[in-house]
Structures are given as structure tokens and as C-alpha cells.
mmCIF file of C-alpha atoms in Angstrom:
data_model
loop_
_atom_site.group_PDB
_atom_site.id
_atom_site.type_symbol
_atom_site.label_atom_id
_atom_site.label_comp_id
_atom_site.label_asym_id
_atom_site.label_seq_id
_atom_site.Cartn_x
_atom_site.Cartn_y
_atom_site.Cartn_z
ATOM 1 C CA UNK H 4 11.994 -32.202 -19.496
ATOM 2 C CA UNK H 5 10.153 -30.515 -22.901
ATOM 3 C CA UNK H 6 6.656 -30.308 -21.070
ATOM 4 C CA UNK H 7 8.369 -28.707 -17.820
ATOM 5 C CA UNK H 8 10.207 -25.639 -19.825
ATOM 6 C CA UNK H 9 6.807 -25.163 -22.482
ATOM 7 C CA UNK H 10 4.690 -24.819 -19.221
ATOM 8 C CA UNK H 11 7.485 -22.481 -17.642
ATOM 9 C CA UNK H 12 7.906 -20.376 -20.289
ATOM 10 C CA UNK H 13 3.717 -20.242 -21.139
ATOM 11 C CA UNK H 14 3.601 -19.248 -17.181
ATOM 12 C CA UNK H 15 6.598 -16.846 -17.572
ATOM 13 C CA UNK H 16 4.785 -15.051 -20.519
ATOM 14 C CA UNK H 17 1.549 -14.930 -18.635
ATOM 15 C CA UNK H 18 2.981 -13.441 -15.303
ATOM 16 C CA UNK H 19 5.091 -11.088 -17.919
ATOM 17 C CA UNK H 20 2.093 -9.696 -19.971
ATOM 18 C CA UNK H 21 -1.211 -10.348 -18.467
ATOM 19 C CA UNK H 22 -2.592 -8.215 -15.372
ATOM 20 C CA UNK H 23 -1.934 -9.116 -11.587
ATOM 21 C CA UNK H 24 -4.404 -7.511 -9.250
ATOM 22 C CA UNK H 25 -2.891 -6.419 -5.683
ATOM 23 C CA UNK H 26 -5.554 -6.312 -2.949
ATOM 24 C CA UNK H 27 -5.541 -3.971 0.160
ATOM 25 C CA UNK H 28 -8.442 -4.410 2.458
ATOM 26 C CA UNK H 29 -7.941 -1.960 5.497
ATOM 27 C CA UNK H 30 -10.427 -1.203 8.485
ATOM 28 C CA UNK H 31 -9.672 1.876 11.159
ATOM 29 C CA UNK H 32 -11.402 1.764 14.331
ATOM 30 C CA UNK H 33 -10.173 5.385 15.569
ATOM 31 C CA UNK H 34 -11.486 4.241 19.231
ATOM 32 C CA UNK H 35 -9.326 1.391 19.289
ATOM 33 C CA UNK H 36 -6.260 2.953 18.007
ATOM 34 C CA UNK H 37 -5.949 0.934 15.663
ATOM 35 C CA UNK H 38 -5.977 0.047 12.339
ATOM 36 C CA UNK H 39 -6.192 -3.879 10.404
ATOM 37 C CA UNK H 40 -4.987 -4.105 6.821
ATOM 38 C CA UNK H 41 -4.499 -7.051 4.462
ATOM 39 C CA UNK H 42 -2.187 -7.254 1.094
ATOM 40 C CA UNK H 43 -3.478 -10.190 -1.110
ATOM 41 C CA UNK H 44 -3.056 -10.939 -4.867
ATOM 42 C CA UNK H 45 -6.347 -11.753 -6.617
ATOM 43 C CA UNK H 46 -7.808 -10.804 -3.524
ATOM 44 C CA UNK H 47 -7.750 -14.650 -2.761
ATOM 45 C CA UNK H 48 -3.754 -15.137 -1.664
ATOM 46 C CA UNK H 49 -2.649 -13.541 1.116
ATOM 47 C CA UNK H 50 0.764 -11.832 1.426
ATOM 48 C CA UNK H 51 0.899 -10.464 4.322
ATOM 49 C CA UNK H 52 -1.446 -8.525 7.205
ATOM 50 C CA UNK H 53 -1.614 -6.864 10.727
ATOM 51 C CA UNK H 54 -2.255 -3.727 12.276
ATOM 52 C CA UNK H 55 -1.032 -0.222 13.088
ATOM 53 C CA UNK H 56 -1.166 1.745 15.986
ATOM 54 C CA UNK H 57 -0.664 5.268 16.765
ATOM 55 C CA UNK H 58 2.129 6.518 19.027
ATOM 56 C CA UNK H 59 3.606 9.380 20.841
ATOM 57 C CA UNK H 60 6.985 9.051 18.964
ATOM 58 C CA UNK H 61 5.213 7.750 15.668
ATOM 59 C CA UNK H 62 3.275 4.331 14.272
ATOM 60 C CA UNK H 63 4.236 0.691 15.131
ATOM 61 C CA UNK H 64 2.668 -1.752 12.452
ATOM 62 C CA UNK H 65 2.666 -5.432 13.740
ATOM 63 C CA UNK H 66 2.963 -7.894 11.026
ATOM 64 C CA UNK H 67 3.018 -10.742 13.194
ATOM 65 C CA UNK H 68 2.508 -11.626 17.214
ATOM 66 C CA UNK H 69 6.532 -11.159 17.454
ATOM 67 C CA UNK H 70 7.101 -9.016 14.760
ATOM 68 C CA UNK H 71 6.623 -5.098 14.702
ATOM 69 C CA UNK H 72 7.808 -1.898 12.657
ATOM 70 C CA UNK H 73 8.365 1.073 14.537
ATOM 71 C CA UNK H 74 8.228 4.312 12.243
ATOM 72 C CA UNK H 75 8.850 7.567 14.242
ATOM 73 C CA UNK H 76 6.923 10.788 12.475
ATOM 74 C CA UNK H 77 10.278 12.484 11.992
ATOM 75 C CA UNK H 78 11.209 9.578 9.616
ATOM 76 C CA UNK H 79 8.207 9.291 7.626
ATOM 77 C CA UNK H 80 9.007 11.425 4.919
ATOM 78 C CA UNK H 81 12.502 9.680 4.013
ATOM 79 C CA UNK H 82 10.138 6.387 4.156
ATOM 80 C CA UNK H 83 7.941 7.548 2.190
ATOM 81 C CA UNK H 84 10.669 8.323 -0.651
ATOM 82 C CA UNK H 85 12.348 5.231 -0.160
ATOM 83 C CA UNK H 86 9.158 3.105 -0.716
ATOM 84 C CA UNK H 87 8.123 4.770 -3.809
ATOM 85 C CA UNK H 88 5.295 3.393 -6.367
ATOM 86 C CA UNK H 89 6.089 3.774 -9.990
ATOM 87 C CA UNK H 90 3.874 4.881 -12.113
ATOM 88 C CA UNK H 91 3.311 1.095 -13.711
ATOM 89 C CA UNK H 92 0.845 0.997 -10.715
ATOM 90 C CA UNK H 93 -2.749 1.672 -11.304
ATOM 91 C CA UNK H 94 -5.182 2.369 -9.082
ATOM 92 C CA UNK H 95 -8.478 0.056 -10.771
ATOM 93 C CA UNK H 96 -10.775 0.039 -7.656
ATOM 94 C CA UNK H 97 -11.372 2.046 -4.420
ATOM 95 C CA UNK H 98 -14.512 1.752 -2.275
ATOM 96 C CA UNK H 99 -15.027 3.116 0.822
ATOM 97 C CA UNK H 100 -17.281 2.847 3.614
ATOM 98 C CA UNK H 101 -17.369 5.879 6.507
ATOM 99 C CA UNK H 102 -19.501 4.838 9.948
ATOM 100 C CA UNK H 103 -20.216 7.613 11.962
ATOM 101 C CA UNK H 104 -22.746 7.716 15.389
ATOM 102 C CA UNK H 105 -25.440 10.531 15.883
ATOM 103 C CA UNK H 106 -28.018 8.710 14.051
ATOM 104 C CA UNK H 107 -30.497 10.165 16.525
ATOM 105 C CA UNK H 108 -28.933 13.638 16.002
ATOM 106 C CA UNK H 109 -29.592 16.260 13.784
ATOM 107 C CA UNK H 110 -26.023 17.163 13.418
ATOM 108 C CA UNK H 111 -24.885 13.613 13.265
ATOM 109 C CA UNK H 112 -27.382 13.464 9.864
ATOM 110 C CA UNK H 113 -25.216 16.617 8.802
ATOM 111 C CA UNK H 114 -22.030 15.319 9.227
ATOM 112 C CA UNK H 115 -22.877 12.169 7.464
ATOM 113 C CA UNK H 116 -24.764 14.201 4.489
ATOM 114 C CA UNK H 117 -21.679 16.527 4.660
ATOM 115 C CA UNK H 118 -18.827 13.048 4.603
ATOM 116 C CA UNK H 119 -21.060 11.749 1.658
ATOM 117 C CA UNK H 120 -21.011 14.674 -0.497
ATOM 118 C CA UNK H 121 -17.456 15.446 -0.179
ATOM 119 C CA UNK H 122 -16.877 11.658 -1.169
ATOM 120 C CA UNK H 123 -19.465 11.971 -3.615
ATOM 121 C CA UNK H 124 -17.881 15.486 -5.000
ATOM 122 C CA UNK H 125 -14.306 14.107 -5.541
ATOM 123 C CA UNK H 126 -15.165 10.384 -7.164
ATOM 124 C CA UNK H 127 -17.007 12.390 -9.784
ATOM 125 C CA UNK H 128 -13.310 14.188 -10.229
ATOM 126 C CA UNK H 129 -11.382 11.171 -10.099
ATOM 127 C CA UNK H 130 -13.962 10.021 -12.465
ATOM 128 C CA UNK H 131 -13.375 11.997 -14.844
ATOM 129 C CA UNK H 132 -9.617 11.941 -14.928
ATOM 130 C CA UNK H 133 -9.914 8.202 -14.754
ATOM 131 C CA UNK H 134 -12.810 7.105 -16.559
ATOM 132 C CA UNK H 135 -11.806 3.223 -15.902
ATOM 133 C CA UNK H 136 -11.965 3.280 -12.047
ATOM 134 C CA UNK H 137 -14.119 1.842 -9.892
ATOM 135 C CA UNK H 138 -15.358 4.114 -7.391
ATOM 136 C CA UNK H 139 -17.812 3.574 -4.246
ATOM 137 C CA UNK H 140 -18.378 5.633 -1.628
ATOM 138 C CA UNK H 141 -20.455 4.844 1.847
ATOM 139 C CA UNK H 142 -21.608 6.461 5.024
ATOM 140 C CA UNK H 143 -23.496 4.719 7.875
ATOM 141 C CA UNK H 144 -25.096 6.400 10.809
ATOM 142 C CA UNK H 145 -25.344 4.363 14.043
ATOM 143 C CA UNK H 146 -26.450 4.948 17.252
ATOM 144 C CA UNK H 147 -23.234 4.737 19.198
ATOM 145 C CA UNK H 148 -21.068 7.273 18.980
ATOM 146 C CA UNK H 149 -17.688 5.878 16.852
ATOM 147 C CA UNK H 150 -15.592 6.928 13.920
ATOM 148 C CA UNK H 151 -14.577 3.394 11.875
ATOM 149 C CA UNK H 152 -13.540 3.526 8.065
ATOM 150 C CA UNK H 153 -13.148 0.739 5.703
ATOM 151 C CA UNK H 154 -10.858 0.825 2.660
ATOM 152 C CA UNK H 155 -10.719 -1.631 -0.296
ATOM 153 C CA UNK H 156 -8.741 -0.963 -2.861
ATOM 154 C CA UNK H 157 -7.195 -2.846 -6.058
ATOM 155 C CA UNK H 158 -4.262 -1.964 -7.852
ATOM 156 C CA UNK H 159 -3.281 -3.670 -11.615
ATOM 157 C CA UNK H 160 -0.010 -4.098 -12.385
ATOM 158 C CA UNK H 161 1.890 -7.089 -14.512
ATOM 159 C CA UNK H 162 5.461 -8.831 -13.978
ATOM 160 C CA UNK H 163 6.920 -6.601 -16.610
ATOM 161 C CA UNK H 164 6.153 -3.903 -14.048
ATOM 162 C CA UNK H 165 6.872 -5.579 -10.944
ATOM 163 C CA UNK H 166 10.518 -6.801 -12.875
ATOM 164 C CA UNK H 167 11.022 -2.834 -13.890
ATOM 165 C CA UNK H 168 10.658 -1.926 -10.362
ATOM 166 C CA UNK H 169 12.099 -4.396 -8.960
ATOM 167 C CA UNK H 170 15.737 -4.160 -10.825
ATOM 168 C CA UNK H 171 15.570 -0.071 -10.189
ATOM 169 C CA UNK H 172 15.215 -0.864 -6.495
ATOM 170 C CA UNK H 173 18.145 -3.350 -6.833
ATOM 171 C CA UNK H 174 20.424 -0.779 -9.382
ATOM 172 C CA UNK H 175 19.454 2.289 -6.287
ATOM 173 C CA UNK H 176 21.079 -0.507 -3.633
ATOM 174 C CA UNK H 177 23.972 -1.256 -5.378
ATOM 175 C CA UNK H 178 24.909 2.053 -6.163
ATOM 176 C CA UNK H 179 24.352 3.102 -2.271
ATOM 177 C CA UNK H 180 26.560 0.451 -1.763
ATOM 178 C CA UNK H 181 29.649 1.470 -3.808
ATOM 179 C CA UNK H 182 29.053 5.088 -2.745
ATOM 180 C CA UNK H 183 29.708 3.777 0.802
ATOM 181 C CA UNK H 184 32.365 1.519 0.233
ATOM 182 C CA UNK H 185 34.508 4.292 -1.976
ATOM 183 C CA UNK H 186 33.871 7.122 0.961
ATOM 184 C CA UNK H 187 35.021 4.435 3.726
ATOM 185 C CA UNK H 188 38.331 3.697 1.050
ATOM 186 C CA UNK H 189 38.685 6.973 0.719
ATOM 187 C CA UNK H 190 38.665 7.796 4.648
ATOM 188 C CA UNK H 191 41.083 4.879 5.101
ATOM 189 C CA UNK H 192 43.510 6.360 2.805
ATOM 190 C CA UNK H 193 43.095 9.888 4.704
ATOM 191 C CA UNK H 194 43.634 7.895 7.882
ATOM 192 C CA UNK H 195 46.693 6.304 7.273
ATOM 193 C CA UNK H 196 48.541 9.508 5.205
#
């Protein structure tokens, strides 16, 4: 029983204080429609993965065969407020890689020289702000015509973090809760007088 809660409490303090790297590998195929992420930790265990598609209404993101998210564009912005990052996340990597067609072309060459100096332009910004990030940016010309992107990116954070974020997403529910539970008292009470 000793051994179990020394090696529980040494794997506590680890997951407390040392960094946890959160993976998110993403390709877009823009002729498909689609696009293929996956969230791993250490880049090694996978959370979770699927694909989006674009809509009329808005984006459905399948997580599973049987399993989809619908968001509608007029709901995005509330989404995007109620899944807010803190700021205990930090960006530590980003590379991408841009494939374009017209390598035949004179202004397919353009466009790609054009793609890679605008990513080249604002990494050296980011850069400079953040001196610790790794930064990588790609453009391929092929012969096809096609628009695909690739995306890998790795965000640090620890448990101390996650915990923090964690109990204020928790605290923000339970308040939403009692707010709704005293306005549907106080309606009853209206009701019945």
C-alpha cells in the first residue's frame, strides 16, 4: 500500500509540474470538402480524430462513423466563446505545408512565390514576439491543379494548467446552473401569486 501512494503522488507531481505536449495534425483537401484532423498527447496517444465538412447551414465534424457535430455559422461565435483557451496554453510548434498546382505555369510559380513570402513575412513576426517557437513554412507546386494544406501544430501546457481550466469551466457551469434554477423559482412563485 506505501509503494502504490509514493508512485501516485511522484506521478501526481510530474503530471502537476512538468510539460504535456498536445498534438494537432490537420490536412485540408479544399476539393474534397473536407478536412482530417488528429488531437494526440506526445504526439504518440491519440485522443480523438475525424473530419469536417463544409455546409450550406454551417460545418459538421464527424468524430466517429456514427457520431457527428453539426455547428451552423450563425452559432459559431457563441462557440467560439464558450470553448475558450486560457492563456496557460502555448503555442511551441507550428509548421505548415501549402500545395498548390500550376507548376507548369508562370502564374502558378507566382502564387506559390507570393504564399511563401507571406508565410515567410509573418513567421519572422511571430518570431520575434516569440523567440521560443518553432516555425516552418512550405509550398509545393504540382502539376494538377489542387489547393491541400497541412497543419501541425504543438501546444505545451502542464496539469496545473489543465486543473486551472478545468475547475473555471466547472465554477462557469455551476453558476449557469443556479442562475437557471433561481429564474425558474422565481417564475414559479410569479405563477402561482
Amino acid at each position: 500500500m506505501g509503494d502504490f501512494f509514493v508512485w501516485s503522488t511522484f506521478a501526481g507531481f510530474l503530471f502537476t509540474f512538468l510539460p504535456v505536449f498536445l498534438w494537432l495534425d490537420t490536412y485540408v483537401d479544399l476539393s474534397k470538402n473536407r478536412a482530417w484532423f488528429s488531437l494526440s498527447l506526445y504526439r504518440h496517444f491519440k485522443l480523438f480524430g475525424g473530419y469536417g465538412q463544409l455546409d450550406r447551414e454551417g460545418i459538421a465534424i464527424h468524430l466517429t462513423r456514427k457520431k457527428a457535430v453539426f455547428i451552423p455559422y450563425d452559432k459559431m461565435a457563441d462557440t467560439r466563446k464558450k470553448y475558450e483557451i486560457t492563456k496557460g496554453f502555448q503555442l511551441w510548434r507550428f509548421r505548415q505545408t501549402l500545395e498548390t498546382g500550376g507548376a507548369e505555369s508562370i502564374a502558378g510559380i507566382f502564387v506559390a512565390a507570393l504564399l511563401q513570402a507571406v508565410g515567410g513575412g509573418s513567421f519572422a513576426y511571430l518570431r520575434t514576439k516569440h523567440p521560443f517557437l518553432q516555425l516552418k513554412n512550405n509550398t509545393l507546386l504540382g502539376e494538377k491543379p489542387c489547393l491541400k494544406l497541412t497543419l501541425e501544430t504543438a501546444t505545451v501546457l502542464n496539469g496545473f494548467v489543465l486543473g486551472m481550466a478545468f475547475t473555471k469551466k466547472a465554477l462557469e457551469a455551476l453558476i449557469n446552473w443556479i442562475r437557471k434554477k433561481r429564474s425558474t423559482a422565481f417564475l414559479k412563485r410569479q405563477r402561482s401569486s
